[in-house]
Amino acid sequence: MVALDRSLISQLPLFQGMAPQEQSEILKGARSSRYAKDTTIFEQEAEAQSFFVLISGHIRVVRTTPDGQQVIARYISEGEIFGVAAALGRTTYPASAVAAVDCVVLAWPNALWPELARRFPAFGATIYRTVGTRLQEAQTRVVEMSTEQV
């Protein structure tokens, strides 16, 4: 396996404030994959085996309701982490991730999550902040929807 170049992540907010050696260490466990437009990266309720960072492209996060309707929950932009079920204490993905355009993604096995969060506290803290921000955005949208006039 070819080592990934640190320049892939060095400018991403998720990895800011980390020493080059730390960034290289985190990259050791990653693999790079390409996904064509409309390809599913993972399915809702599938076993969560990896977490991801989007290097290039855009991803739709899609939730399927019990009656089969699909709702776009959010869009993932370049540099964002997604599929962090392990950080949420989940064993399955809460939604599906679909490439909105051709994408390049880095993926780490979920088995590495506890070690990475322990060895690189800034990395873990940034991911938890991201999850918290997304939760706040979701709560704001729920309030907006529940208070809008019909």
Coordinates of C-alpha atoms in Angstrom, one line a residue, residues 7-150:
S7 CA -0.6 17.5 1.8
L8 CA -4.0 15.8 1.3
I9 CA -5.0 16.9 4.8
S10 CA -2.5 19.5 6.1
Q11 CA -4.8 22.5 5.1
L12 CA -8.1 21.0 6.3
P13 CA -9.6 22.6 9.5
L14 CA -9.9 19.1 11.0
F15 CA -6.1 18.8 11.1
Q16 CA -5.1 22.4 11.9
G17 CA -3.0 22.8 14.9
M18 CA -1.5 19.4 14.5
A19 CA 2.2 18.8 14.0
P20 CA 3.2 17.4 10.6
Q21 CA 4.3 14.1 12.3
E22 CA 0.9 13.8 13.9
Q23 CA -0.9 14.3 10.6
S24 CA 1.3 11.7 9.0
E25 CA 0.6 9.3 11.9
I26 CA -3.2 9.7 11.4
L27 CA -2.9 9.2 7.7
K28 CA -1.1 5.8 8.2
G29 CA -4.4 4.1 9.0
A30 CA -6.4 5.8 6.1
R31 CA -7.2 4.5 2.7
S32 CA -8.2 6.7 -0.3
S33 CA -11.2 5.8 -2.5
R34 CA -12.9 7.4 -5.4
Y35 CA -16.7 7.4 -5.8
A36 CA -18.5 8.2 -9.0
K37 CA -21.5 10.5 -8.9
D38 CA -24.6 8.9 -7.4
T39 CA -22.5 6.0 -5.8
T40 CA -23.5 5.1 -2.3
I41 CA -20.6 5.3 0.1
F42 CA -22.6 3.7 3.0
E43 CA -26.2 2.8 3.6
Q44 CA -28.4 3.9 6.5
E45 CA -28.4 1.3 9.3
A46 CA -25.5 -0.7 7.7
E47 CA -22.8 -1.8 10.1
A48 CA -20.5 1.2 10.6
Q49 CA -17.1 -0.1 9.7
S50 CA -15.3 3.2 8.8
F51 CA -15.3 7.0 9.3
F52 CA -14.4 9.4 6.5
V53 CA -13.1 12.7 5.4
L54 CA -14.2 14.2 2.1
I55 CA -11.1 15.3 0.1
S56 CA -12.8 16.3 -3.1
G57 CA -16.4 16.6 -4.2
H58 CA -19.8 16.9 -2.4
I59 CA -21.8 14.2 -0.6
R60 CA -25.5 14.0 0.2
V61 CA -26.5 12.6 3.5
V62 CA -29.9 10.9 3.0
R63 CA -32.3 9.6 5.6
T64 CA -35.0 7.2 4.6
T65 CA -38.2 7.5 6.6
P66 CA -40.2 4.4 7.8
D67 CA -42.6 4.9 4.9
G68 CA -39.8 5.0 2.4
Q69 CA -39.4 8.7 1.7
Q70 CA -35.9 10.0 1.3
V71 CA -34.9 13.2 2.9
I72 CA -31.6 15.0 2.4
A73 CA -30.4 15.7 5.9
R74 CA -27.3 17.7 4.9
Y75 CA -24.6 18.1 2.4
I76 CA -20.9 17.3 3.2
S77 CA -18.4 19.7 1.7
E78 CA -14.7 19.2 1.0
G79 CA -12.7 18.8 4.2
E80 CA -15.6 17.7 6.4
I81 CA -15.7 14.4 8.3
F82 CA -18.7 12.1 8.0
G83 CA -19.8 8.7 9.0
V84 CA -18.6 9.2 12.5
A85 CA -20.9 6.6 14.0
A86 CA -18.1 5.4 16.4
A87 CA -17.8 8.9 17.8
L88 CA -21.6 8.8 18.5
G89 CA -21.4 5.4 20.2
R90 CA -23.3 3.9 17.3
T91 CA -22.6 0.6 15.6
T92 CA -24.7 1.5 12.5
Y93 CA -24.8 4.6 10.2
P94 CA -27.8 6.8 11.0
A95 CA -28.1 7.8 7.3
S96 CA -26.8 7.0 3.9
A97 CA -24.0 8.9 2.2
V98 CA -24.2 9.3 -1.6
A99 CA -21.7 11.0 -3.9
A100 CA -23.4 14.1 -5.3
V101 CA -20.6 14.5 -7.8
D102 CA -17.4 12.4 -8.3
C103 CA -15.6 12.3 -5.0
V104 CA -12.3 11.4 -3.3
V105 CA -12.6 10.2 0.2
L106 CA -10.2 9.1 3.0
A107 CA -11.5 6.3 5.2
W108 CA -10.3 4.9 8.5
P109 CA -11.5 1.7 10.1
N110 CA -13.7 2.4 13.1
A111 CA -11.4 0.1 15.2
L112 CA -8.9 3.0 15.0
W113 CA -11.2 5.6 16.4
P114 CA -10.5 5.1 20.2
E115 CA -6.8 5.0 19.6
L116 CA -6.8 8.1 17.4
A117 CA -9.0 10.1 19.8
R118 CA -6.7 9.1 22.7
R119 CA -3.3 9.7 20.9
F120 CA -4.4 12.9 19.2
P121 CA -6.8 14.8 21.5
A122 CA -7.0 17.8 19.2
F123 CA -8.3 15.5 16.4
G124 CA -10.9 13.9 18.7
A125 CA -12.0 17.3 20.1
T126 CA -12.5 18.7 16.6
I127 CA -14.6 15.8 15.6
Y128 CA -16.8 16.1 18.7
R129 CA -17.1 19.8 18.1
T130 CA -18.2 19.1 14.5
V131 CA -20.8 16.6 15.8
G132 CA -22.1 19.1 18.3
T133 CA -22.4 21.9 15.7
R134 CA -24.4 19.5 13.4
L135 CA -26.7 18.7 16.3
Q136 CA -27.3 22.4 17.0
E137 CA -28.1 22.9 13.3
A138 CA -30.5 20.1 13.4
Q139 CA -32.2 21.4 16.5
T140 CA -32.5 24.9 14.9
R141 CA -34.1 23.4 11.8
V142 CA -36.6 21.4 14.0
V143 CA -37.6 24.6 15.8
E144 CA -37.9 26.5 12.5
M145 CA -40.1 23.8 11.0
S146 CA -42.3 23.6 14.1
T147 CA -42.9 27.3 14.3
E148 CA -43.4 28.1 10.6
Q149 CA -46.9 28.9 9.5
V150 CA -48.6 26.4 7.3

